[in-house]
PDB file of C-alpha atoms in Angstrom:
ATOM      1  CA  MET A 269      14.970  -8.858   7.900  1.00 41.00           C
ATOM      2  CA  ALA A 270      12.300  -8.350   5.246  1.00 47.00           C
ATOM      3  CA  GLU A 271      13.334  -8.501   1.623  1.00 47.00           C
ATOM      4  CA  THR A 272      13.318  -5.192  -0.191  1.00 56.00           C
ATOM      5  CA  PRO A 273      14.074  -4.160  -3.757  1.00 59.00           C
ATOM      6  CA  GLU A 274      17.795  -3.765  -4.269  1.00 67.00           C
ATOM      7  CA  GLY A 275      19.028  -0.435  -2.933  1.00 72.00           C
ATOM      8  CA  THR A 276      15.862   0.172  -0.891  1.00 83.00           C
ATOM      9  CA  PRO A 277      16.384   0.190   2.877  1.00 88.00           C
ATOM     10  CA  SER A 278      14.336  -2.245   4.928  1.00 92.00           C
ATOM     11  CA  VAL A 279      11.869  -1.060   7.563  1.00 94.00           C
ATOM     12  CA  ASP A 280      14.375  -2.015  10.267  1.00 93.00           C
ATOM     13  CA  GLU A 281      17.069   0.069   8.589  1.00 94.00           C
ATOM     14  CA  VAL A 282      14.703   3.035   8.207  1.00 95.00           C
ATOM     15  CA  TYR A 283      13.676   2.856  11.872  1.00 95.00           C
ATOM     16  CA  ALA A 284      17.312   2.524  12.986  1.00 94.00           C
ATOM     17  CA  ALA A 285      18.245   5.638  10.996  1.00 95.00           C
ATOM     18  CA  VAL A 286      15.280   7.577  12.415  1.00 96.00           C
ATOM     19  CA  ARG A 287      16.190   6.505  15.965  1.00 96.00           C
ATOM     20  CA  ALA A 288      19.821   7.518  15.453  1.00 95.00           C
ATOM     21  CA  GLY A 289      18.740  10.997  14.343  1.00 96.00           C
ATOM     22  CA  LEU A 290      16.231  11.606  17.165  1.00 96.00           C
ATOM     23  CA  PRO A 291      18.566  13.318  19.693  1.00 96.00           C
ATOM     24  CA  GLU A 292      19.730  15.923  17.153  1.00 97.00           C
ATOM     25  CA  LEU A 293      16.182  16.297  15.811  1.00 97.00           C
ATOM     26  CA  VAL A 294      14.720  16.888  19.279  1.00 97.00           C
ATOM     27  CA  ALA A 295      17.374  19.541  19.991  1.00 97.00           C
ATOM     28  CA  ASP A 296      16.651  21.259  16.644  1.00 97.00           C
ATOM     29  CA  LEU A 297      12.873  21.180  17.143  1.00 96.00           C
ATOM     30  CA  THR A 298      13.164  22.470  20.705  1.00 96.00           C
ATOM     31  CA  ARG A 299      15.196  25.453  19.435  1.00 95.00           C
ATOM     32  CA  LEU A 300      12.920  26.017  16.437  1.00 94.00           C
ATOM     33  CA  LEU A 301       9.646  25.876  18.373  1.00 94.00           C
ATOM     34  CA  GLY A 302      10.815  27.884  21.374  1.00 91.00           C
ATOM     35  CA  LEU A 303       9.096  28.515  24.687  1.00 90.00           C
ATOM     36  CA  GLY A 304       5.739  26.938  25.337  1.00 90.00           C
ATOM     37  CA  TRP A 305       6.394  23.840  23.247  1.00 95.00           C
ATOM     38  CA  ASP A 306       7.247  20.375  24.522  1.00 96.00           C
ATOM     39  CA  VAL A 307       9.066  17.959  22.225  1.00 97.00           C
ATOM     40  CA  GLU A 308       8.870  14.275  23.121  1.00 95.00           C
ATOM     41  CA  ALA A 309      10.599  11.490  21.215  1.00 95.00           C
ATOM     42  CA  ASP A 310      10.226   7.802  21.881  1.00 93.00           C
ATOM     43  CA  PRO A 311      12.658   5.561  19.983  1.00 93.00           C
ATOM     44  CA  GLY A 312       9.951   2.912  20.167  1.00 88.00           C
ATOM     45  CA  GLU A 313      12.168  -0.105  20.436  1.00 83.00           C
ATOM     46  CA  PRO A 314      11.289  -2.710  19.338  1.00 80.00           C
ATOM     47  CA  SER A 315       8.205  -1.290  17.580  1.00 86.00           C
ATOM     48  CA  HIS A 316       8.456   2.121  15.862  1.00 91.00           C
ATOM     49  CA  PRO A 317       9.838   5.592  16.573  1.00 94.00           C
ATOM     50  CA  HIS A 318       7.306   8.189  17.710  1.00 93.00           C
ATOM     51  CA  LEU A 319       7.614  11.976  17.887  1.00 96.00           C
ATOM     52  CA  ARG A 320       5.058  14.209  19.612  1.00 96.00           C
ATOM     53  CA  LEU A 321       4.968  17.998  19.904  1.00 96.00           C
ATOM     54  CA  HIS A 322       2.682  19.879  22.310  1.00 95.00           C
ATOM     55  CA  GLY A 323       2.040  23.593  21.878  1.00 93.00           C
ATOM     56  CA  ALA A 324       1.395  26.058  24.663  1.00 90.00           C
ATOM     57  CA  LEU A 325      -1.925  25.898  26.471  1.00 89.00           C
ATOM     58  CA  ALA A 326      -4.252  28.560  25.044  1.00 88.00           C
ATOM     59  CA  ASP A 327      -6.800  30.577  27.021  1.00 87.00           C
ATOM     60  CA  ASP A 328      -9.542  28.193  25.913  1.00 87.00           C
ATOM     61  CA  GLY A 329      -7.715  25.233  27.497  1.00 91.00           C
ATOM     62  CA  ARG A 330      -6.643  23.747  24.174  1.00 93.00           C
ATOM     63  CA  ARG A 331      -3.246  23.295  22.569  1.00 93.00           C
ATOM     64  CA  LEU A 332      -1.837  22.203  19.250  1.00 94.00           C
ATOM     65  CA  VAL A 333      -0.633  18.606  19.172  1.00 95.00           C
ATOM     66  CA  VAL A 334       1.550  17.060  16.474  1.00 96.00           C
ATOM     67  CA  ASP A 335       2.022  13.294  16.320  1.00 96.00           C
ATOM     68  CA  VAL A 336       4.509  11.748  13.846  1.00 96.00           C
ATOM     69  CA  LEU A 337       4.177   7.977  13.349  1.00 93.00           C
ATOM     70  CA  PRO A 338       4.513   5.335  10.642  1.00 95.00           C
ATOM     71  CA  VAL A 339       1.402   5.170   8.468  1.00 94.00           C
ATOM     72  CA  ARG A 340       0.768   1.609   9.668  1.00 89.00           C
ATOM     73  CA  CYS A 341       2.550  -1.130  11.567  1.00 86.00           C
ATOM     74  CA  ARG A 342       5.999  -1.848  10.089  1.00 89.00           C
ATOM     75  CA  SER A 343       5.751   0.812   7.398  1.00 93.00           C
ATOM     76  CA  PRO A 344       8.807   2.757   6.163  1.00 95.00           C
ATOM     77  CA  LEU A 345       6.480   5.715   5.463  1.00 96.00           C
ATOM     78  CA  PHE A 346       5.614   8.337   8.079  1.00 97.00           C
ATOM     79  CA  HIS A 347       2.844  10.883   8.393  1.00 97.00           C
ATOM     80  CA  ALA A 348       1.780  13.377  11.023  1.00 97.00           C
ATOM     81  CA  THR A 349      -1.521  14.313  12.569  1.00 96.00           C
ATOM     82  CA  VAL A 350      -1.704  18.006  13.477  1.00 96.00           C
ATOM     83  CA  GLY A 351      -4.617  18.664  15.742  1.00 95.00           C
ATOM     84  CA  VAL A 352      -6.312  20.563  18.510  1.00 95.00           C
ATOM     85  CA  SER A 353      -6.521  18.955  21.933  1.00 96.00           C
ATOM     86  CA  MET A 354      -9.976  17.829  22.983  1.00 95.00           C
ATOM     87  CA  LEU A 355     -11.623  18.690  26.288  1.00 95.00           C
ATOM     88  CA  PRO A 356     -13.944  16.515  28.390  1.00 92.00           C
ATOM     89  CA  GLY A 357     -17.457  16.634  26.974  1.00 91.00           C
ATOM     90  CA  ASP A 358     -16.404  17.684  23.460  1.00 93.00           C
ATOM     91  CA  LEU A 359     -17.756  14.452  22.014  1.00 92.00           C
ATOM     92  CA  ASP A 360     -20.729  13.905  24.298  1.00 88.00           C
ATOM     93  CA  PRO A 361     -23.518  12.379  22.187  1.00 87.00           C
ATOM     94  CA  ALA A 362     -25.927  14.795  23.904  1.00 81.00           C
ATOM     95  CA  GLY A 363     -24.271  17.597  21.911  1.00 76.00           C
ATOM     96  CA  LEU A 364     -25.475  16.185  18.605  1.00 82.00           C
ATOM     97  CA  GLY A 365     -28.645  18.292  18.809  1.00 81.00           C
ATOM     98  CA  ALA A 366     -26.838  21.567  19.567  1.00 81.00           C
ATOM     99  CA  ASP A 367     -27.402  24.572  17.321  1.00 87.00           C
ATOM    100  CA  VAL A 368     -24.103  26.275  18.182  1.00 90.00           C
ATOM    101  CA  GLU A 369     -20.929  25.019  16.533  1.00 92.00           C
ATOM    102  CA  PRO A 370     -18.689  23.330  19.116  1.00 93.00           C
ATOM    103  CA  ALA A 371     -15.470  25.199  19.910  1.00 92.00           C
ATOM    104  CA  TRP A 372     -13.317  22.259  18.825  1.00 94.00           C
ATOM    105  CA  ILE A 373     -14.872  22.315  15.340  1.00 94.00           C
ATOM    106  CA  THR A 374     -14.182  26.033  15.001  1.00 94.00           C
ATOM    107  CA  ARG A 375     -10.534  25.511  16.011  1.00 93.00           C
ATOM    108  CA  VAL A 376     -10.043  22.412  13.842  1.00 95.00           C
ATOM    109  CA  ARG A 377     -11.566  24.134  10.794  1.00 95.00           C
ATOM    110  CA  ALA A 378      -9.227  27.115  11.217  1.00 93.00           C
ATOM    111  CA  LEU A 379      -6.264  24.765  11.693  1.00 94.00           C
ATOM    112  CA  GLY A 380      -7.138  22.670   8.631  1.00 94.00           C
ATOM    113  CA  GLU A 381      -7.593  25.720   6.421  1.00 94.00           C
ATOM    114  CA  ALA A 382      -4.309  27.209   7.650  1.00 93.00           C
ATOM    115  CA  MET A 383      -2.450  23.919   7.143  1.00 93.00           C
ATOM    116  CA  GLU A 384      -3.729  23.650   3.582  1.00 93.00           C
ATOM    117  CA  ALA A 385      -2.959  27.304   2.832  1.00 92.00           C
ATOM    118  CA  THR A 386       0.647  26.956   4.033  1.00 90.00           C
ATOM    119  CA  ALA A 387       1.319  23.425   2.762  1.00 90.00           C
ATOM    120  CA  ALA A 388       4.593  22.904   0.898  1.00 90.00           C
ATOM    121  CA  ASP A 389       6.674  19.823   0.195  1.00 92.00           C
ATOM    122  CA  PRO A 390       7.273  17.721   2.233  1.00 94.00           C
ATOM    123  CA  VAL A 391       4.276  18.752   4.389  1.00 94.00           C
ATOM    124  CA  CYS A 392       1.024  18.287   2.463  1.00 92.00           C
ATOM    125  CA  VAL A 393      -2.455  17.685   3.876  1.00 92.00           C
ATOM    126  CA  SER A 394      -4.024  14.333   3.047  1.00 93.00           C
ATOM    127  CA  ALA A 395      -7.356  14.490   1.219  1.00 91.00           C
ATOM    128  CA  HIS A 396      -8.562  11.188   2.708  1.00 90.00           C
ATOM    129  CA  PRO A 397     -11.522  11.583   5.094  1.00 84.00           C
ATOM    130  CA  GLY A 398     -11.413  10.693   8.762  1.00 84.00           C
ATOM    131  CA  GLY A 399     -13.333   7.601   9.758  1.00 82.00           C
ATOM    132  CA  GLY A 400     -15.020   5.932  12.685  1.00 80.00           C
ATOM    133  CA  SER A 401     -18.293   4.156  13.201  1.00 81.00           C
ATOM    134  CA  LYS A 402     -18.463   3.648  16.966  1.00 88.00           C
ATOM    135  CA  GLY A 403     -18.332   5.681  20.149  1.00 88.00           C
ATOM    136  CA  ALA A 404     -16.517   9.015  20.148  1.00 91.00           C
ATOM    137  CA  ALA A 405     -15.322   8.516  16.558  1.00 91.00           C
ATOM    138  CA  ALA A 406     -18.929   8.253  15.349  1.00 92.00           C
ATOM    139  CA  VAL A 407     -19.899  11.371  17.347  1.00 92.00           C
ATOM    140  CA  LYS A 408     -16.882  13.187  15.872  1.00 93.00           C
ATOM    141  CA  LEU A 409     -18.061  12.456  12.321  1.00 93.00           C
ATOM    142  CA  ALA A 410     -21.703  13.265  13.082  1.00 92.00           C
ATOM    143  CA  LEU A 411     -20.704  16.657  14.495  1.00 93.00           C
ATOM    144  CA  ALA A 412     -18.313  17.301  11.591  1.00 94.00           C
ATOM    145  CA  ASP A 413     -21.104  16.593   9.114  1.00 93.00           C
ATOM    146  CA  ARG A 414     -23.664  18.640  11.069  1.00 92.00           C
ATOM    147  CA  PHE A 415     -21.455  21.735  11.158  1.00 94.00           C
ATOM    148  CA  GLY A 416     -19.824  21.364   7.744  1.00 95.00           C
ATOM    149  CA  LEU A 417     -16.332  20.423   8.905  1.00 96.00           C
ATOM    150  CA  PRO A 418     -14.639  18.565   6.047  1.00 96.00           C
ATOM    151  CA  ARG A 419     -14.027  14.972   7.091  1.00 95.00           C
ATOM    152  CA  ARG A 420     -10.405  15.305   5.976  1.00 94.00           C
ATOM    153  CA  TYR A 421     -10.040  17.616   8.999  1.00 95.00           C
ATOM    154  CA  ALA A 422     -11.587  15.079  11.386  1.00 94.00           C
ATOM    155  CA  LYS A 423      -8.615  12.794  11.990  1.00 94.00           C
ATOM    156  CA  GLY A 424      -6.687  11.843  15.058  1.00 92.00           C
ATOM    157  CA  TRP A 425      -7.649  10.303  18.364  1.00 91.00           C
ATOM    158  CA  PRO A 426     -11.055  11.593  19.550  1.00 91.00           C
ATOM    159  CA  ASP A 427     -10.176  11.305  23.231  1.00 88.00           C
ATOM    160  CA  GLU A 428      -6.915  13.252  22.732  1.00 94.00           C
ATOM    161  CA  PHE A 429      -6.833  15.538  19.681  1.00 96.00           C
ATOM    162  CA  LEU A 430      -8.419  15.985  16.266  1.00 96.00           C
ATOM    163  CA  GLY A 431      -7.221  17.738  13.142  1.00 95.00           C
ATOM    164  CA  VAL A 432      -5.569  17.027   9.815  1.00 96.00           C
ATOM    165  CA  ARG A 433      -3.219  14.310   8.681  1.00 96.00           C
ATOM    166  CA  THR A 434      -0.367  14.848   6.297  1.00 96.00           C
ATOM    167  CA  SER A 435       0.390  12.794   3.224  1.00 96.00           C
ATOM    168  CA  PRO A 436       3.039  10.117   3.853  1.00 96.00           C
ATOM    169  CA  VAL A 437       6.756  10.706   3.379  1.00 97.00           C
ATOM    170  CA  PRO A 438       9.514   8.096   3.212  1.00 96.00           C
ATOM    171  CA  GLY A 439      11.513   7.521   6.375  1.00 95.00           C
ATOM    172  CA  GLU A 440      14.617   8.832   4.612  1.00 95.00           C
ATOM    173  CA  ARG A 441      12.973  12.294   4.771  1.00 96.00           C
ATOM    174  CA  TYR A 442      11.920  12.003   8.434  1.00 96.00           C
ATOM    175  CA  GLY A 443      14.179  14.782   9.769  1.00 96.00           C
ATOM    176  CA  GLU A 444      13.428  17.154   6.903  1.00 96.00           C
ATOM    177  CA  PHE A 445       9.699  16.455   7.300  1.00 97.00           C
ATOM    178  CA  ALA A 446       9.688  16.994  11.082  1.00 97.00           C
ATOM    179  CA  ARG A 447      11.630  20.262  10.805  1.00 96.00           C
ATOM    180  CA  ALA A 448       9.343  21.612   8.050  1.00 96.00           C
ATOM    181  CA  LEU A 449       6.282  20.576  10.035  1.00 95.00           C
ATOM    182  CA  ALA A 450       7.586  22.280  13.187  1.00 94.00           C
ATOM    183  CA  ALA A 451       8.269  25.498  11.275  1.00 92.00           C
ATOM    184  CA  GLN A 452       4.734  25.424   9.890  1.00 92.00           C
ATOM    185  CA  VAL A 453       2.939  24.741  13.184  1.00 91.00           C
ATOM    186  CA  ARG A 454       5.049  27.301  15.035  1.00 87.00           C
ATOM    187  CA  VAL A 455       3.570  29.990  12.801  1.00 83.00           C
ATOM    188  CA  LEU A 456       0.057  28.523  13.129  1.00 79.00           C
ATOM    189  CA  ASP A 457       0.328  28.385  16.920  1.00 70.00           C
ATOM    190  CA  ALA A 458       1.029  32.135  17.016  1.00 62.00           C
ATOM    191  CA  VAL A 459      -2.398  32.815  15.493  1.00 55.00           C
ATOM    192  CA  PRO A 460      -5.021  33.351  18.221  1.00 54.00           C
ATOM    193  CA  PRO A 461      -7.957  30.926  18.253  1.00 56.00           C
ATOM    194  CA  PRO A 462     -11.171  32.056  16.538  1.00 59.00           C
ATOM    195  CA  ALA A 463     -13.589  33.969  18.776  1.00 58.00           C
TER     196      ALA A 463
END
């Protein structure tokens, strides 16, 4: 086990505590989010615990996706990416010359603005910009820049979902963080997508 300052739990202890709380957390989130939401938890043994929430499918074929993971391999800190699901062709390089803002950018902008407007401890939006220099990640950033989407809203996995990332929280606050995040996105998911 890795050495930690006295009184500070190790990564293994943090992950064990998170895993132990997952069944109760999943039940709470399922009740809190209600119909239309799927709550998936993977204890991630031996790597790391992973929580994913999927919102209801909207008329435009997109849904909200929330992914809660450690900030990096073997980290006792967790953050979430709250995003909008991507559709085939959203990041086609041929779209770089388009004059009309892509639907995913419109949705992600509205999501990012709403997340920032409703942010409260422990759920705060990270100010760090999204990155990527190759493939779909490079197209994502080029489109974000072209249509004025703040790069801090261009995070996630381009082939799955894009949106905002939260600031990290310690694993000891995992349950509190996940419940607060679910309450926030439940309200955001009730807002119809921009026309």
